[in-house]
PDB file of C-alpha atoms in Angstrom:
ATOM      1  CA  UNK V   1       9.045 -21.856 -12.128  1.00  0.00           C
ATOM      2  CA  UNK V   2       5.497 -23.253 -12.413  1.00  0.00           C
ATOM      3  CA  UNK V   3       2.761 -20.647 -12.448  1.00  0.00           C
ATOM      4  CA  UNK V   4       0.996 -22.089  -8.699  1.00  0.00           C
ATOM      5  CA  UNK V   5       4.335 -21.709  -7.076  1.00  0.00           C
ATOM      6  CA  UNK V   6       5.073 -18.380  -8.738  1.00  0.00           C
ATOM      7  CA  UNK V   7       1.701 -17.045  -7.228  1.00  0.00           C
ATOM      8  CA  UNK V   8       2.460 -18.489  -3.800  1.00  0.00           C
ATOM      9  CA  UNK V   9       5.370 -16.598  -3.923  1.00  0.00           C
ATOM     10  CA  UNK V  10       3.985 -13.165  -4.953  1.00  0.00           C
ATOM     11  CA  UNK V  11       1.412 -13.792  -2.619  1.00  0.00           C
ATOM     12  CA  UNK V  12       3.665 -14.394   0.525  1.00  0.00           C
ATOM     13  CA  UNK V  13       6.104 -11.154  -1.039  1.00  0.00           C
ATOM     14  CA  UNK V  14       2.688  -9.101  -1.022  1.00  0.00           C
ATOM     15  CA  UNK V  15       1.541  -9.680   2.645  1.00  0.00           C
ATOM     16  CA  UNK V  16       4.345  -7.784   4.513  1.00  0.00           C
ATOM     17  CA  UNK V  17       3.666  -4.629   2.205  1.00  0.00           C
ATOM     18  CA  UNK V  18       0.282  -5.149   2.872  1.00  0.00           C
ATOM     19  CA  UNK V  19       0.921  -4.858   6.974  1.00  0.00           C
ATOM     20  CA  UNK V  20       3.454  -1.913   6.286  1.00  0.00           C
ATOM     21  CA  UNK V  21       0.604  -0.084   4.377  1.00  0.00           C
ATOM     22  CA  UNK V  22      -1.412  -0.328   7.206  1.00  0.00           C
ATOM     23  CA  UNK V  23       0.608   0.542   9.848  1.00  0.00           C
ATOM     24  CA  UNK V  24       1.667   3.830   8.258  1.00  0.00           C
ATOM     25  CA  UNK V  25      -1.751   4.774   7.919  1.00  0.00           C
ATOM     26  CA  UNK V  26      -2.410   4.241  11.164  1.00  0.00           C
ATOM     27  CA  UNK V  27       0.433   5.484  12.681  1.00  0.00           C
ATOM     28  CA  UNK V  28      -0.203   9.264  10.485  1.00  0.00           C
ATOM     29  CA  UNK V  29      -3.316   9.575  12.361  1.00  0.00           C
ATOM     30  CA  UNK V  30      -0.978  10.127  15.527  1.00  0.00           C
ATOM     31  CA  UNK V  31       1.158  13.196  14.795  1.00  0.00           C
ATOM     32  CA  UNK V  32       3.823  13.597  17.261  1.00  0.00           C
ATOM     33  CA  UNK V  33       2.571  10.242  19.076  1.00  0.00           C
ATOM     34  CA  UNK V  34      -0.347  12.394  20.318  1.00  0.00           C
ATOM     35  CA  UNK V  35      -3.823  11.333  20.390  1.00  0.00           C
ATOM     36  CA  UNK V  36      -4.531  14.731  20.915  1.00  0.00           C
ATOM     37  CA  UNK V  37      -4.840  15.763  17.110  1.00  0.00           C
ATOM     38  CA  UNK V  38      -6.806  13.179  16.568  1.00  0.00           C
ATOM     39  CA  UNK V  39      -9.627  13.801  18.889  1.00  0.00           C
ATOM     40  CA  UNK V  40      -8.966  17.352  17.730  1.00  0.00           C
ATOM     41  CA  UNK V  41      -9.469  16.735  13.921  1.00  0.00           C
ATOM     42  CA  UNK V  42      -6.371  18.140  13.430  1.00  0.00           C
ATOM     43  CA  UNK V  43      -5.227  15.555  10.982  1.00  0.00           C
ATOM     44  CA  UNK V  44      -3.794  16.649   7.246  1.00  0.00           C
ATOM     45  CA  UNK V  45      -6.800  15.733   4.950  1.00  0.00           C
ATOM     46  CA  UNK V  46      -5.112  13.160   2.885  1.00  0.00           C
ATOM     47  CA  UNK V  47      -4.603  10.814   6.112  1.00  0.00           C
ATOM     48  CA  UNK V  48      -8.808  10.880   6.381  1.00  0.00           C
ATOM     49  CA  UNK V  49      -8.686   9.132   2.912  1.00  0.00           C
ATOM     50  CA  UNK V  50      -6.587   5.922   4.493  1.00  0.00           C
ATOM     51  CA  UNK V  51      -5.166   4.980   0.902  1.00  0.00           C
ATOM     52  CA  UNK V  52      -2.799   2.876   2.991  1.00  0.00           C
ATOM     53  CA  UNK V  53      -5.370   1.478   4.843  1.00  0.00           C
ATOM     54  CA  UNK V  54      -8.396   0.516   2.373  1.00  0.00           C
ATOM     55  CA  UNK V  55      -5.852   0.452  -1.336  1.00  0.00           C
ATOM     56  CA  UNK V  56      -2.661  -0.730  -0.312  1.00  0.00           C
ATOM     57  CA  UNK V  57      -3.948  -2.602   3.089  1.00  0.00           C
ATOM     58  CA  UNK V  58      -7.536  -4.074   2.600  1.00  0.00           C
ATOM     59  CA  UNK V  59      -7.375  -4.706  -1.257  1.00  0.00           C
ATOM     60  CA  UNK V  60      -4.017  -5.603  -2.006  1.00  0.00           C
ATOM     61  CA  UNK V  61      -4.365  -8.247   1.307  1.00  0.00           C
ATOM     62  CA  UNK V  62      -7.896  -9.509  -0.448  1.00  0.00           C
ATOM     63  CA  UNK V  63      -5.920  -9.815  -3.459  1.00  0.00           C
ATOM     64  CA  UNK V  64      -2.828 -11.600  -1.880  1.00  0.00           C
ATOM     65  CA  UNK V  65      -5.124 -14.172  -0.419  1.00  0.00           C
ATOM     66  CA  UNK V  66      -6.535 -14.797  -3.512  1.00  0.00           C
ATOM     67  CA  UNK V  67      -3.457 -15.093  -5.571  1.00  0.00           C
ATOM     68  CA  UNK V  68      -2.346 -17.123  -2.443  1.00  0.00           C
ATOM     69  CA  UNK V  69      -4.976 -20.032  -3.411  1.00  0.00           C
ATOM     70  CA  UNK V  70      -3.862 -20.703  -6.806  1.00  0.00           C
ATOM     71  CA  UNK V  71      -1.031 -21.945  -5.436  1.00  0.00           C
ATOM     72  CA  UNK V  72      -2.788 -24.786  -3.805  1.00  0.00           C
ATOM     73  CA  UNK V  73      -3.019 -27.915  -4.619  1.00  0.00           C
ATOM     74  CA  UNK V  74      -6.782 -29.013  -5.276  1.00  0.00           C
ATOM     75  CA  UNK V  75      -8.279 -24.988  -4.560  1.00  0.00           C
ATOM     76  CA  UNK V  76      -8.072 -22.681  -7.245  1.00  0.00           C
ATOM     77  CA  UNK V  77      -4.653 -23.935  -8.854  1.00  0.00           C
ATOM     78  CA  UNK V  78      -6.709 -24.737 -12.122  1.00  0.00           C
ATOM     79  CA  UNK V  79      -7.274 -22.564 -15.530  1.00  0.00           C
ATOM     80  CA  UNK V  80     -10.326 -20.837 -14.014  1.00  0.00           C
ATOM     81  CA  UNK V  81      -8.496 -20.353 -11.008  1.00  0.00           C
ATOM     82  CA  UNK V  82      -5.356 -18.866 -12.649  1.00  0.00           C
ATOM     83  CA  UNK V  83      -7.992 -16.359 -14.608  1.00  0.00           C
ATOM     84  CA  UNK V  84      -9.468 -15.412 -11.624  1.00  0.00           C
ATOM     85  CA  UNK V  85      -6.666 -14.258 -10.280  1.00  0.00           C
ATOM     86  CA  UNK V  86      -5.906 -11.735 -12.823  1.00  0.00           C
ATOM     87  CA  UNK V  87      -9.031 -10.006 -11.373  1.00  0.00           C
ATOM     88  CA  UNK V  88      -8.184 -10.437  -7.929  1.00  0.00           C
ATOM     89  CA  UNK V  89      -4.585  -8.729  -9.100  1.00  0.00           C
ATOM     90  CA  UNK V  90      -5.848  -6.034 -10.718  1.00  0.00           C
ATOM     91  CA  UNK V  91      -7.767  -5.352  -7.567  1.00  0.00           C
ATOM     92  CA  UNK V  92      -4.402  -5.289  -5.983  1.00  0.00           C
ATOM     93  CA  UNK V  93      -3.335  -2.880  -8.657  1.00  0.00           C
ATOM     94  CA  UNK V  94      -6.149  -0.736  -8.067  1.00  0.00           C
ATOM     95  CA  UNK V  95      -5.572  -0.656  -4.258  1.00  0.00           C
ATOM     96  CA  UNK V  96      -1.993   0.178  -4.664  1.00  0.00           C
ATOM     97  CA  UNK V  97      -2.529   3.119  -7.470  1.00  0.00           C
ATOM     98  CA  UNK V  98      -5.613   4.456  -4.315  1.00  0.00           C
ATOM     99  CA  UNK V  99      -2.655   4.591  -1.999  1.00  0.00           C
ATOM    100  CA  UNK V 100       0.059   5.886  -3.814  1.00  0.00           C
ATOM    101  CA  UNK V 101      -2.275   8.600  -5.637  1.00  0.00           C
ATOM    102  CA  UNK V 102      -3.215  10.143  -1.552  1.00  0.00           C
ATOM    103  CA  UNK V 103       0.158   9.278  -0.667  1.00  0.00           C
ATOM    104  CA  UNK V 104       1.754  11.675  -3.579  1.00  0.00           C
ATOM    105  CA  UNK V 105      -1.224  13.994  -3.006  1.00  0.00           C
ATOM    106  CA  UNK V 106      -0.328  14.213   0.679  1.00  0.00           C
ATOM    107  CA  UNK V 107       3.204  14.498  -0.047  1.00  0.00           C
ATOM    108  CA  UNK V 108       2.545  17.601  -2.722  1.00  0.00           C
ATOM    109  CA  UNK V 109      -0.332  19.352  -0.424  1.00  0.00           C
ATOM    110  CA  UNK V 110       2.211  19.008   3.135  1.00  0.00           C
ATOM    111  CA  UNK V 111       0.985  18.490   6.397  1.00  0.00           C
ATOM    112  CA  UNK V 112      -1.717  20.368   8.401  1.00  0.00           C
ATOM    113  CA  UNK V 113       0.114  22.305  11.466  1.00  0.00           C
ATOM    114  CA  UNK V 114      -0.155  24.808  13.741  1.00  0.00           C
ATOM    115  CA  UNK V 115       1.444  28.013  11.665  1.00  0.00           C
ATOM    116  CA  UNK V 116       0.805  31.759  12.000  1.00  0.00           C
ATOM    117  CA  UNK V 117      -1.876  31.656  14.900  1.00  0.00           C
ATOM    118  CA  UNK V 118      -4.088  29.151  13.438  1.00  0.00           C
ATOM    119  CA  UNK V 119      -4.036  25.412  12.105  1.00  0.00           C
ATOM    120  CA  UNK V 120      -3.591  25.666   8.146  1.00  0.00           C
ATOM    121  CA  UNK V 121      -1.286  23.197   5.518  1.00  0.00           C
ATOM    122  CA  UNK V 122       1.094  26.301   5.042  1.00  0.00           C
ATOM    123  CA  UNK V 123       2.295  24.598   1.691  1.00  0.00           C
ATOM    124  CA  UNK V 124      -0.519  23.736   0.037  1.00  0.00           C
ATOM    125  CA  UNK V 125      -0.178  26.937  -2.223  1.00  0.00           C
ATOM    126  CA  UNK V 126       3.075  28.013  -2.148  1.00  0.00           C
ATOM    127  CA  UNK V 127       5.045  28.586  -4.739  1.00  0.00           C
ATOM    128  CA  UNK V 128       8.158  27.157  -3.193  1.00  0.00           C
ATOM    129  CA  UNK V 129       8.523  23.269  -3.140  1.00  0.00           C
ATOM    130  CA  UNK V 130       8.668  22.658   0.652  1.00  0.00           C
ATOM    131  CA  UNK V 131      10.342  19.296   0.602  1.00  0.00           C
ATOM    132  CA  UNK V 132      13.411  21.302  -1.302  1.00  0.00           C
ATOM    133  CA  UNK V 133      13.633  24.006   1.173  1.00  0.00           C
ATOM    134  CA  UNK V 134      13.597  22.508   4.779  1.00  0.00           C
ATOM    135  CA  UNK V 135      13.876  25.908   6.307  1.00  0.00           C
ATOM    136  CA  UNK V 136      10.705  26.323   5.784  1.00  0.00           C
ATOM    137  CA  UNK V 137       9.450  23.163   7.910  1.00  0.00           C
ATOM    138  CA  UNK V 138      10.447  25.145  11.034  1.00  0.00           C
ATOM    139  CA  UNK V 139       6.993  27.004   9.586  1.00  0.00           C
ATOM    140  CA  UNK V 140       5.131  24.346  11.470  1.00  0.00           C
ATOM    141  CA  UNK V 141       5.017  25.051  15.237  1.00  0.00           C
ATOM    142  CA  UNK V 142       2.837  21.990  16.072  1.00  0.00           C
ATOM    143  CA  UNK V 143       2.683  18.826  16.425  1.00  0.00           C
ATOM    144  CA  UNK V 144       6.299  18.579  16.745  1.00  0.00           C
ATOM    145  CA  UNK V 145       8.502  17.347  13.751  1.00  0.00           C
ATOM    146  CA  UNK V 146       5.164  17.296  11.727  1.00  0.00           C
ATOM    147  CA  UNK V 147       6.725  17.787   8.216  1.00  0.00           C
ATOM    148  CA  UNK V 148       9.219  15.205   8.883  1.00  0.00           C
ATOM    149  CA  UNK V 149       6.296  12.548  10.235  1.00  0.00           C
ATOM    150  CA  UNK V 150       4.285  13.090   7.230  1.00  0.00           C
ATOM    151  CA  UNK V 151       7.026  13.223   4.177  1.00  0.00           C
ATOM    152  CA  UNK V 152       8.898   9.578   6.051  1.00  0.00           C
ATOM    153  CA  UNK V 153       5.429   7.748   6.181  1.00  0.00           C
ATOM    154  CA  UNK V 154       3.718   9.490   2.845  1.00  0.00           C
ATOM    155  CA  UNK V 155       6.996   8.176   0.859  1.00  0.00           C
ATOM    156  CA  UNK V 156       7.041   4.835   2.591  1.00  0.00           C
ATOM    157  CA  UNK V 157       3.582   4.023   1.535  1.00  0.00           C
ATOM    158  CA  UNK V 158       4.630   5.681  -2.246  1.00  0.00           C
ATOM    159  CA  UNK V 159       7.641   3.002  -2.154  1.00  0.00           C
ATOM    160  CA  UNK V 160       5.561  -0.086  -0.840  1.00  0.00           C
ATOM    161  CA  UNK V 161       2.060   0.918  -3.388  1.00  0.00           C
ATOM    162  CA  UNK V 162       4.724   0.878  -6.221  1.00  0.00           C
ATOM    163  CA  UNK V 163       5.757  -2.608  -5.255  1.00  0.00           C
ATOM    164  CA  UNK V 164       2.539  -3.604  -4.471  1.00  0.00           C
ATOM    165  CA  UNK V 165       1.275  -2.854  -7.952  1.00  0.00           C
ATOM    166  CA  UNK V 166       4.001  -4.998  -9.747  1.00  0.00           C
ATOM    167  CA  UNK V 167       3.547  -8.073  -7.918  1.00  0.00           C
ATOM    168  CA  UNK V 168      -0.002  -7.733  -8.643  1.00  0.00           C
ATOM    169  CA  UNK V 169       1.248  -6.905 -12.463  1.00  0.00           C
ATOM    170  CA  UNK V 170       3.328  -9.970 -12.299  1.00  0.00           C
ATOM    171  CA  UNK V 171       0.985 -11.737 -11.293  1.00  0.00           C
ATOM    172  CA  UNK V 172      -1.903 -10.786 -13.808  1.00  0.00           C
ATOM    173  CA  UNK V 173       0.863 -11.966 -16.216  1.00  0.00           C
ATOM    174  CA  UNK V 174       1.723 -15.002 -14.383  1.00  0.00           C
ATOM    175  CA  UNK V 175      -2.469 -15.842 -14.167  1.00  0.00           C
ATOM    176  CA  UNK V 176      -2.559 -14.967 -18.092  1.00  0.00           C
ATOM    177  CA  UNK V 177       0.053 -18.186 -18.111  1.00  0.00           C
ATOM    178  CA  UNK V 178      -1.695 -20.559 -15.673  1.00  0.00           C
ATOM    179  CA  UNK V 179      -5.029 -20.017 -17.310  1.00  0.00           C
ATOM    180  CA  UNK V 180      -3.487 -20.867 -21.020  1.00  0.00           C
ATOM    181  CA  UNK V 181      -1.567 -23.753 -19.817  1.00  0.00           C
ATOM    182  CA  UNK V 182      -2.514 -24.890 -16.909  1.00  0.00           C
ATOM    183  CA  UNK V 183      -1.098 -24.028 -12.733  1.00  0.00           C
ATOM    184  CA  UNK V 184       1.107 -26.957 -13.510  1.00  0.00           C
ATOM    185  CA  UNK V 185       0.628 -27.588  -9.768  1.00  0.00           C
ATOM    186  CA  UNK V 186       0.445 -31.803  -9.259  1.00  0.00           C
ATOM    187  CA  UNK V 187       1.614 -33.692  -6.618  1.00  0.00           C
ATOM    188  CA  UNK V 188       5.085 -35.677  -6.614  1.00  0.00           C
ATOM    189  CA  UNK V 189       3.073 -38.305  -5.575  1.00  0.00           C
ATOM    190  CA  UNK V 190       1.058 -38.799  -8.681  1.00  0.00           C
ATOM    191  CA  UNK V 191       3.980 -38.469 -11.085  1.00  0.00           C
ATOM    192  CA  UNK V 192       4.846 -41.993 -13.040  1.00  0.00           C
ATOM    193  CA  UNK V 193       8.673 -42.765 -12.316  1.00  0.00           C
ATOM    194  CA  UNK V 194      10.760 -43.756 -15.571  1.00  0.00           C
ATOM    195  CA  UNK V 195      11.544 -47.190 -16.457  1.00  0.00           C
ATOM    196  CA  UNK V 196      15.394 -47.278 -16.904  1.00  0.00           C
TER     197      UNK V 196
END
């Protein structure tokens, strides 16, 4: 596979990882499907850092549009083209290793609930790994099913950063390629049949 085709396709693999990064960010900042905690501030820390929004949403999708280009006939399909892209990847990997760093730090720290009489993250410090023992989930009075909420969307943006940062890796190597020998990205039309 040519190098312009290859980045059309890691670009068009990128952008529905991009849009599941941002929905899950979103969607944590609505515990329980409550607006309440919002308004409240009662949102676990990590979710006020929007690694799925800004890394693996705004950086990776600046990146996919990018690597998108090279794989256009007459835009950026050319050796300077191809090298730019390795930057505009390693943005993407940068984006991706934002979100999955808050994700995992998320995950680790647990969600902020309403346990014991006041609003706390009841796992933070403990010296008992929470997601092990889901007895202790039952710890978290409100918003409803918090612990579950948090450790489904915190893993799905984990999953999707991880992917997101090898297509980007790909595609640094696949721009390394293109920008030593070319996008090899003409059209049919220009190719010289051959005499029989």
């Amino acid at each position: 596979m040519c190098t312009a085709k290859c980045s059309k396709c890691i670009a068009f693999s990128l952008y529905p990882f991009v849009f599941i990064s941002i929905l899950c960010n979103i969607v944590l900042f609505f515990p329980a499907g409550s607006v309440k905690y919002a308004q409240e501030g009662h949102i676990t820390e990590e979710v006020k850092y929007m690694g799925g929004l800004l890394g693996g949403g705004i950086m990776v999708l600046i990146s996919s549009i990018y690597i998108h280009f090279t794989g256009e006939n007459g835009c950026c399909g050319n050796h300077f083209g191809m090298f730019l892209s390795i930057a505009f990847a390693a943005v993407g990997v940068a984006g991706a290793l934002y979100s999955f760093t808050v994700a995992m730090v998320g995950l680790n720290s647990g969600p902020l609930c309403y346990a014991e009489d006041k609003w706390t993250t009841p796992f933070k410090h403990s010296n008992t790994s929470y997601l092990a023992d889901a007895s202790l989930w039952k710890n978290c009075v409100e918003p409803k099913n918090v612990v579950q909420f948090n450790v489904g969307l915190f893993l799905t943006l984990m999953a999707t950063s991880c992917l997101q940062a090898l297509l980007c890796a790909v595609q640094m190597i696949n721009g390394l390629a293109g920008c030593l020998f070319g996008a090899c990205n003409k059209n049919k039309q220009n190719e010289v049949p051959l005499s029989s």
